[in-house]
Coordinates of C-alpha atoms in Angstrom, one line a residue:
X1 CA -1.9 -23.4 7.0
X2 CA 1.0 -22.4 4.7
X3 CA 1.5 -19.9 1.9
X4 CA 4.7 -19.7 -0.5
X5 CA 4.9 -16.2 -2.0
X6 CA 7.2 -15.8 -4.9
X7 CA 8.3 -12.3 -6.9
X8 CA 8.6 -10.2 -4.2
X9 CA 4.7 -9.7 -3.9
X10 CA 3.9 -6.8 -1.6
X11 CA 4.3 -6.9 2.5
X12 CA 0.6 -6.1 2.7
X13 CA -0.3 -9.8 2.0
X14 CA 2.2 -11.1 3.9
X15 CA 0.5 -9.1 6.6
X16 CA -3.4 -10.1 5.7
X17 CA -2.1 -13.9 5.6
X18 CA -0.1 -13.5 9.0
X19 CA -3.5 -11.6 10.6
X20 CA -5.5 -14.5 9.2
X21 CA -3.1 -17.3 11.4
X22 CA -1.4 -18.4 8.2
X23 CA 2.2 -18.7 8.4
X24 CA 3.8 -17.1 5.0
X25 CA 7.4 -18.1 3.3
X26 CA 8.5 -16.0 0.6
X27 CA 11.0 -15.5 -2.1
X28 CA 12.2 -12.7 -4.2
X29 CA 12.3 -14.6 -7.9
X30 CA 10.3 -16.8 -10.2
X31 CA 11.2 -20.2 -10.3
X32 CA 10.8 -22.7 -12.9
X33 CA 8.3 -25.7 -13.3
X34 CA 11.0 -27.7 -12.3
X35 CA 12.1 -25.7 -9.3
X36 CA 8.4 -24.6 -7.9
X37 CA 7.2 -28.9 -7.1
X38 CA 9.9 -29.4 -5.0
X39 CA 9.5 -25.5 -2.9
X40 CA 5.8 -26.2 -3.0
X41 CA 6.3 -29.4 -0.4
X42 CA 4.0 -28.8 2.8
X43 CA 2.4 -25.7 1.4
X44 CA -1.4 -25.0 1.0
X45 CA -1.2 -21.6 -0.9
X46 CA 1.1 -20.2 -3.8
X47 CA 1.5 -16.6 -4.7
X48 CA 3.3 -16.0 -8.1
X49 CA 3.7 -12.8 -10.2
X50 CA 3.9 -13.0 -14.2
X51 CA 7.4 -14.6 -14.1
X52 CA 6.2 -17.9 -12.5
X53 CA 4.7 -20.2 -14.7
X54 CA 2.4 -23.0 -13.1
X55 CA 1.9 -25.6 -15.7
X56 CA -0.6 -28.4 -15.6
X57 CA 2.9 -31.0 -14.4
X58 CA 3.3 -28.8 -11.4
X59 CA -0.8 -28.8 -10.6
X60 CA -0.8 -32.8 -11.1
X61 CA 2.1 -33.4 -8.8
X62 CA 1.1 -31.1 -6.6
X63 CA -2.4 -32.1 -5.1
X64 CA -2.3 -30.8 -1.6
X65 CA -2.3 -27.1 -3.4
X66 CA -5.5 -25.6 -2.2
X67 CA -5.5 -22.0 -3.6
X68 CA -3.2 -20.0 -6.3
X69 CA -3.2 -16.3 -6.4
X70 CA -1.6 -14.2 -9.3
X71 CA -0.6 -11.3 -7.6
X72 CA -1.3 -9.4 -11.3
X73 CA -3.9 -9.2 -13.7
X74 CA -3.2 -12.0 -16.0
X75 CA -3.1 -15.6 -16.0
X76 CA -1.9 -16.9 -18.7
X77 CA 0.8 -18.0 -16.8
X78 CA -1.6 -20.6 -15.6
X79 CA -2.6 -23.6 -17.2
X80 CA -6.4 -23.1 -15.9
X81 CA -7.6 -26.4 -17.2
X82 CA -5.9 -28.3 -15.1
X83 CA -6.2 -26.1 -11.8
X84 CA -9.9 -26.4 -12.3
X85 CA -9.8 -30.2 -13.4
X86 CA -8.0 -30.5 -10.1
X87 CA -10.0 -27.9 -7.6
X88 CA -7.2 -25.7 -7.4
X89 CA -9.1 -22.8 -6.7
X90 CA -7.3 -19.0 -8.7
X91 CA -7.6 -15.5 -8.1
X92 CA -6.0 -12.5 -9.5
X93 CA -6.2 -8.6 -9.3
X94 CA -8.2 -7.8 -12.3
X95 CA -8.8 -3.8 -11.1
X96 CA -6.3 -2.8 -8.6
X97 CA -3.4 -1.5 -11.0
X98 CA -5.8 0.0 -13.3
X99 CA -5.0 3.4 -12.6
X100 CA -1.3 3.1 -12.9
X101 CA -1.5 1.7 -15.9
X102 CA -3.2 4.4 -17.2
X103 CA -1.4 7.2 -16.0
X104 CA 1.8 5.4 -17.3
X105 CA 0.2 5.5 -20.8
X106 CA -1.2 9.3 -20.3
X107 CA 2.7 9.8 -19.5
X108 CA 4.2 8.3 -22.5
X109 CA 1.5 10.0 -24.9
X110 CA 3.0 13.1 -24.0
X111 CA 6.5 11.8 -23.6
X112 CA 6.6 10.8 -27.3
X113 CA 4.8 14.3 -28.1
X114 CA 7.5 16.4 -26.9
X115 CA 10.5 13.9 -27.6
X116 CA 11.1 13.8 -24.3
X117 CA 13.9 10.6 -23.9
X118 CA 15.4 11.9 -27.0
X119 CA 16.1 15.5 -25.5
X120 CA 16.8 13.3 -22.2
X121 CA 19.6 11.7 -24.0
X122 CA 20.8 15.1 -26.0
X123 CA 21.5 16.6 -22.8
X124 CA 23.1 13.9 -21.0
X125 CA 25.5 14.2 -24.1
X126 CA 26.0 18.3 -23.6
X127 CA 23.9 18.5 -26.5
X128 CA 21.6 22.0 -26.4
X129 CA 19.4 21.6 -28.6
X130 CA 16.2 23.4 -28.2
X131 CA 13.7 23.6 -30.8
X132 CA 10.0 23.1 -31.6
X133 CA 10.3 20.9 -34.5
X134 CA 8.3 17.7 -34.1
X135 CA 7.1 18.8 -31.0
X136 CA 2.9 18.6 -30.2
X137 CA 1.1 19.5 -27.7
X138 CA -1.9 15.9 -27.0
X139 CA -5.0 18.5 -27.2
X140 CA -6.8 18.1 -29.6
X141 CA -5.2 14.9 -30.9
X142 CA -6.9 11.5 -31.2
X143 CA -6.2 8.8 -29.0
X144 CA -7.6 5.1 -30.1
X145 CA -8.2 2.7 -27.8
X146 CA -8.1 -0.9 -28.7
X147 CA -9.9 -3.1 -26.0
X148 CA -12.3 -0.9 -24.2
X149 CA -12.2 -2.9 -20.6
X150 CA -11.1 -1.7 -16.9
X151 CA -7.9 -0.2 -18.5
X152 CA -9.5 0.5 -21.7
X153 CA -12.3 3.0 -20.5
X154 CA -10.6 4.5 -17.4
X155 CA -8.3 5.1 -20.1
X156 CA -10.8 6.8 -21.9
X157 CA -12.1 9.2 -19.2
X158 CA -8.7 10.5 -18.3
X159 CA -7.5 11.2 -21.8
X160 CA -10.7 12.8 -22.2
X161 CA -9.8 15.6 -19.4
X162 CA -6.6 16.2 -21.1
X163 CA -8.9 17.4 -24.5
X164 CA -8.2 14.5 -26.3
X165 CA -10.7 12.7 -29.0
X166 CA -11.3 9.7 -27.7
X167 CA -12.1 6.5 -29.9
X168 CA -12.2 2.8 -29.2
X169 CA -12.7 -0.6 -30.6
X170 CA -13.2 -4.0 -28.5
X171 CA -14.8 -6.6 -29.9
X172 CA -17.7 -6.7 -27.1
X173 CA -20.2 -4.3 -27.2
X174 CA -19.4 -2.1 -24.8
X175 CA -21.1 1.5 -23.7
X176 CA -19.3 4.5 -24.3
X177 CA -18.1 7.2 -21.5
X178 CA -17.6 10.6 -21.9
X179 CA -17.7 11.6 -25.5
X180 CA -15.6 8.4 -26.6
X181 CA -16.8 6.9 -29.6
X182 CA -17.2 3.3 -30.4
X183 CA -15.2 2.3 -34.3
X184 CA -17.1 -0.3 -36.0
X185 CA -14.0 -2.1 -36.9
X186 CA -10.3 -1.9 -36.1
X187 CA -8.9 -0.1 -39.7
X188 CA -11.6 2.4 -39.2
X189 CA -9.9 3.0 -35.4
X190 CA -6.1 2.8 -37.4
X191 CA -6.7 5.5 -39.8
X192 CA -8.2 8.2 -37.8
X193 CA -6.1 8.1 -34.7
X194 CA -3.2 10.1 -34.0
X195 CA -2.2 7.2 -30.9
X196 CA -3.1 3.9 -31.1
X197 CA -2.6 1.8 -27.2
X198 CA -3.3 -1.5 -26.7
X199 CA -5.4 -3.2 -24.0
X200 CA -6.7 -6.3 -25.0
X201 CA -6.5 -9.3 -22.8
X202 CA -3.9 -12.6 -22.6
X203 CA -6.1 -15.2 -24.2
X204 CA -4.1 -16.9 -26.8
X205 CA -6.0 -15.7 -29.5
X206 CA -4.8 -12.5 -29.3
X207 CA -1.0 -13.6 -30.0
X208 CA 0.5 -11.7 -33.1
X209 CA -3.1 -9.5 -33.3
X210 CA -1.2 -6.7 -34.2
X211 CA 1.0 -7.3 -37.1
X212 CA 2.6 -5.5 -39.9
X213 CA -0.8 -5.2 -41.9
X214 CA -2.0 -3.3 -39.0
X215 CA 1.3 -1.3 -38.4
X216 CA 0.8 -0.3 -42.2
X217 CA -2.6 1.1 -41.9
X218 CA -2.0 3.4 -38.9
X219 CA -2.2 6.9 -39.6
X220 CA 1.4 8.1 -40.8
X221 CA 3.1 9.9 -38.1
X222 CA 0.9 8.3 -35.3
X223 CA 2.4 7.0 -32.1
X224 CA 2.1 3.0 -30.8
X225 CA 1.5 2.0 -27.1
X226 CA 1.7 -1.4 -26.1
X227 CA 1.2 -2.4 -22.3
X228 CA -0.9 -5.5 -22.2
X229 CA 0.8 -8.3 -23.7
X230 CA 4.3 -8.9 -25.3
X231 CA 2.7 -11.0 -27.5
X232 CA 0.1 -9.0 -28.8
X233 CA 2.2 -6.7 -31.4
X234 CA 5.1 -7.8 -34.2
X235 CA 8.0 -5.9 -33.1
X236 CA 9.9 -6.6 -36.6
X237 CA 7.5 -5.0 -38.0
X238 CA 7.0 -1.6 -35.6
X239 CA 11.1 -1.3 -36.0
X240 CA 10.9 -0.9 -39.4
X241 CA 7.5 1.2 -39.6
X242 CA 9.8 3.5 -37.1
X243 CA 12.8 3.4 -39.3
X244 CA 11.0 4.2 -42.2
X245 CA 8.9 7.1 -40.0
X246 CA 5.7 6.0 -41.1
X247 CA 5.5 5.4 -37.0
X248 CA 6.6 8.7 -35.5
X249 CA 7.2 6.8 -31.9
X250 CA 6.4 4.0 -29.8
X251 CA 6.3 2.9 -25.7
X252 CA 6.3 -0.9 -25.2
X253 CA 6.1 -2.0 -21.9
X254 CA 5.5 -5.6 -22.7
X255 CA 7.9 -7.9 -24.9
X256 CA 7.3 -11.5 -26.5
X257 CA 10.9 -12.4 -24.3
X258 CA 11.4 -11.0 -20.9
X259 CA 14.0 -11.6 -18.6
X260 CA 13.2 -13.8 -15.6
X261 CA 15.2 -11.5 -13.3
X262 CA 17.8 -8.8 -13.3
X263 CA 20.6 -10.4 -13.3
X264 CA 19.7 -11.5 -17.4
X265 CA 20.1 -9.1 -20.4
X266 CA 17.1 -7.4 -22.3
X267 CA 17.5 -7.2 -25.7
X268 CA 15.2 -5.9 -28.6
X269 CA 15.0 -4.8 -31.8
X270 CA 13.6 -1.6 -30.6
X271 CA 16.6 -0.6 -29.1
X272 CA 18.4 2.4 -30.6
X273 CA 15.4 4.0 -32.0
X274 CA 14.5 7.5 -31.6
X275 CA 11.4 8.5 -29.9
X276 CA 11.0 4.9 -28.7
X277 CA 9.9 4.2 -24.7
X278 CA 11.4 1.2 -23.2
X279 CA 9.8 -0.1 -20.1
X280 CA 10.7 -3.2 -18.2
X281 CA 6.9 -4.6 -17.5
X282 CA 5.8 -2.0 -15.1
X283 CA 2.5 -0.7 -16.1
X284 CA 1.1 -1.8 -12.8
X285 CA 4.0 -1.3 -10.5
X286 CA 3.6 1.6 -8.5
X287 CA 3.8 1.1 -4.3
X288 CA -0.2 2.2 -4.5
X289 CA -0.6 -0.5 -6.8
X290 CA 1.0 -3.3 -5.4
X291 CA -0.2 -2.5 -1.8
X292 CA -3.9 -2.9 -3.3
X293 CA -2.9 -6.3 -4.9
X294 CA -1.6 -7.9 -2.2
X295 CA -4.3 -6.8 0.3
X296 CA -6.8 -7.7 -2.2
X297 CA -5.7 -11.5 -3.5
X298 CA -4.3 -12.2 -0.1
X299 CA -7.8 -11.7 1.5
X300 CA -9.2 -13.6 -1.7
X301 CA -6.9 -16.5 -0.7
X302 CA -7.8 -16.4 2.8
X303 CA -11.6 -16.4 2.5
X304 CA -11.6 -19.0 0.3
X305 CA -9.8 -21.7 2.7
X306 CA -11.4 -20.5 5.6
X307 CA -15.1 -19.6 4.3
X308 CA -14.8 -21.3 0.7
X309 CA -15.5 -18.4 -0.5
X310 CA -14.9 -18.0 -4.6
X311 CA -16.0 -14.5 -5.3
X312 CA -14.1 -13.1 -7.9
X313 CA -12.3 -16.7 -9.0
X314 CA -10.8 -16.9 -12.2
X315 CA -12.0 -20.7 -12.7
X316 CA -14.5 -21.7 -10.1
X317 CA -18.1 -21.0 -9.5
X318 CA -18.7 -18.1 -7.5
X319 CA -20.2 -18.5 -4.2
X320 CA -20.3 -15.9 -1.2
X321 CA -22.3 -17.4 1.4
X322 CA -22.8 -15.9 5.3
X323 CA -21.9 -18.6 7.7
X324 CA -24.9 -20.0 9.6
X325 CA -23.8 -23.1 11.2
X326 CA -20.9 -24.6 13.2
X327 CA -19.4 -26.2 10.3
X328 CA -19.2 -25.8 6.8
X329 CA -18.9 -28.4 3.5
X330 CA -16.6 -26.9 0.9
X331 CA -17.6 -29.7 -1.7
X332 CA -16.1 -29.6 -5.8
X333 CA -17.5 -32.1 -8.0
X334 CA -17.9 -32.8 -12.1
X335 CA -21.1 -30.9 -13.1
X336 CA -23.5 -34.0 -13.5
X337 CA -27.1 -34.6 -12.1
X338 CA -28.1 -35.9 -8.5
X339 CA -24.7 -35.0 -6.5
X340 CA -26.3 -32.6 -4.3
X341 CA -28.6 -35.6 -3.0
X342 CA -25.8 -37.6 -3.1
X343 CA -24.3 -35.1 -0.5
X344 CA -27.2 -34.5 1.6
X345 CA -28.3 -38.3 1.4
X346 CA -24.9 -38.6 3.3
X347 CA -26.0 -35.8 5.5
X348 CA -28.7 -37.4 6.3
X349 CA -26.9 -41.2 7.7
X350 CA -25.1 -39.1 9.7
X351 CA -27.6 -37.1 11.1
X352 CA -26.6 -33.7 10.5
X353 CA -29.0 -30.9 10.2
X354 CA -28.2 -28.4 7.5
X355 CA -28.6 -24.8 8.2
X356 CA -28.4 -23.2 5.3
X357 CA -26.8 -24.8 1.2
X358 CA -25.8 -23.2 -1.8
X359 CA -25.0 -24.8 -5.2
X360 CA -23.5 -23.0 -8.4
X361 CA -21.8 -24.5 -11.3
X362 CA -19.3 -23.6 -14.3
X363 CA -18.1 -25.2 -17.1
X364 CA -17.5 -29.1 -16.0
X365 CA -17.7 -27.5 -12.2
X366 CA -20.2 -27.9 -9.8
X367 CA -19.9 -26.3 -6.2
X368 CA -21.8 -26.9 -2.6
X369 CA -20.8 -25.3 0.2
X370 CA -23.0 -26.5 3.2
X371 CA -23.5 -25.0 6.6
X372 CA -24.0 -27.2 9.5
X373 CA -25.6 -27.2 13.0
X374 CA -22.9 -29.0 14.9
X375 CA -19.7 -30.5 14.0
X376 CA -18.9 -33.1 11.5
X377 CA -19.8 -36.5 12.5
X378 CA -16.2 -39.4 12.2
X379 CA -16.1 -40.9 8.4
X380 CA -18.3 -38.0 6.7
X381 CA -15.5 -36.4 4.9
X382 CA -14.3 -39.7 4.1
X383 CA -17.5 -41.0 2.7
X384 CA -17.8 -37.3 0.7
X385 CA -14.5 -38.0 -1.1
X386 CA -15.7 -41.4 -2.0
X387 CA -18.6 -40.2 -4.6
X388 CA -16.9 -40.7 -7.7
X389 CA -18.0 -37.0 -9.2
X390 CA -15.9 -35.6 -6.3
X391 CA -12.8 -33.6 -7.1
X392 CA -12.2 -32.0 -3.9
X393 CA -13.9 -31.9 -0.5
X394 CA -13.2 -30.1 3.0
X395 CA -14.8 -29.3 6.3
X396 CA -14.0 -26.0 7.8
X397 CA -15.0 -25.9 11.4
X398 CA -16.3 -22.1 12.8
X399 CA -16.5 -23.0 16.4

């Protein structure tokens, strides 16, 4: 077993794949489409970051793939159809940076209440300049929060603490902690809050959500955070609300163009503002961060080819099922009737006693994972891959 890890993903899942017997290659950068079939020869496992982008030509020409882990929160990155049209099983870290983003945001709030960079750049010039003008303290202030999820409310508890109003909107009904207060509707969120942050998720939807309409019916003077999705906001439009100073400041951590490594320029229209926080995508990249991630996707990945276990998986049915039996089934099919007898009928011409079975489905997806009491008989897995509704079909021995 093999695992290709790309975007210098943290030593801690080099180290939960080595411990698991699996032999792990890695390399520091992205790589294109083009570039990732070719590196992906004689390997069962991929671990990308956000700069790799695994389309649905890289899935098809790519069969042998077993498993995919996005060492990050999102997936867009992803084309999910296809992985799940071919069994290619994906995980991610949806809670593992949480708090880093969040203390990044708490940061900047105050950053842009105190004009911090621009003092920062005053004195690197020799330029004393000390004066209150323009300069707040966050208590007292409201913060709202648009998209009310892992980020969103953790978000909400810890401004909270620092005695800030707290309001949200997400467009799920979600319960409120701590004092926050749910907005009925997004302009009701805009024109009472002193910072708006962003938090809503990649699904392509959300592309251009916040645009100049929304820019325009902030509250004047307010602050903008964006550290979900480049995407998300029109940045043409929060130059020129900053310009003007209808937007007092901004931090974007997130950009609709980002470099695929160092070695390329960043350029925005952002640059050169005052009171504006440039960040190069690192909401979630602290060391305690990244350590969690690659423990926690790594041991994803490694379950799943060795137990079949989908816990947790972004496009799969979820099964966690205690192994009972010598062997087990890992079997992916289309979601249509009369495939688990199909499967055990099978079963049964062999011989083989089942110890324990679980089915779940999703979407088009049906899943059976099937414990045995000895090992698999010659020409099973062979006559398993032959039902037409299969997709994909192992046997993992636990003698």
């Amino acid at each position: 077993m093999k695992a290709l890890l790309l975007e210098n993903i943290d030593e801690s899942a080099v180290q939960v794949l080595h411990d698991r017997g699996i032999e792990v290659s890695t390399l520091p950068t992205a790589l294109t489409p083009d570039d990732l079939i070719p590196a992906l020869e004689g390997f069962d496992l991929l671990g990308i970051r956000s700069g790799t982008h695994v389309t649905a030509e890289v899935i098809e020409a790519c069969p042998w793939l077993q498993a995919l882990g996005a060492f990050c929160i999102g997936t867009n990155q992803i084309n999910l159809t296809s992985a799940a049209e071919h069994g290619l099983a994906v995980f991610n870290a949806p809670y593992s940076n949480t708090r880093s983003v969040v203390e990044l945001v708490i940061c900047e709030i105050i950053a842009l209440a105190r004009h911090l960079t621009d003092q920062t750049q005053r004195m690197q010039r020799g330029v004393w300049s000390k004066t209150a003008k323009g300069s707040h303290e966050v208590r007292g202030r409201t913060i709202g929060i648009v998209g009310y999820g892992n980020i969103g409310s953790q978000l909400s508890v810890v401004a909270e603490s620092f005695g800030m109003r707290v309001v949200f909107y997400d467009i799920a009904d979600k319960l409120a902690l701590g004092n926050a207060r749910r907005c009925e509707t997004l302009e009701e969120l805009l024109a009472i809050s002193d910072v708006v942050t962003l938090h809503v998720d990649g699904r392509s939807q959300n592309k251009g959500y916040f645009g100049a309409e929304h820019i325009a019916a902030m509250k004047p003077r307010a602050f903008l955070l964006n550290l979900c999705r480049g995407f998300v906001v029109d940045v043409d439009a929060l130059a020129k609300a900053l310009e003007s100073g209808h937007i007092a400041g901004a931090a974007i951590d997130v950009y609709p163009s980002e470099p695929k490594n160092s070695s390329e320029p960043f350029t925005s229209v952002l640059q050169g503002i005052d009171n504006v926080i440039l960040t190069p995508h690192v909401g979630g990249s602290t060391l305690e961060a990244q350590k969690d991630i690659g423990h926690f996707v790594a041991s994803k990945l490694a379950d799943y080819v060795f137990n079949g276990t989908t816990t947790m998986s972004v496009n799969l049915p979820e099964i966690q099922m205690q192994s009972t039996g010598v062997s087990r089934i890992l079997h992916l099919h289309e979601n249509v009737p009369g495939v688990l007898a199909q499967i055990n009928t099978i079963l049964g011409n062999h011989h083989m006693n089942v110890e324990s079975q679980q089915l779940l489905t999703r979407g088009g997806l049906g899943y059976a994972v099937t414990d045995l009491g000895s090992p698999a008989t010659d020409g099973l897995l062979e006559q398993l891959q032959a039902l037409p509704e299969t997709i994909r079909v192992s046997i993992v021995d636990h003698t």
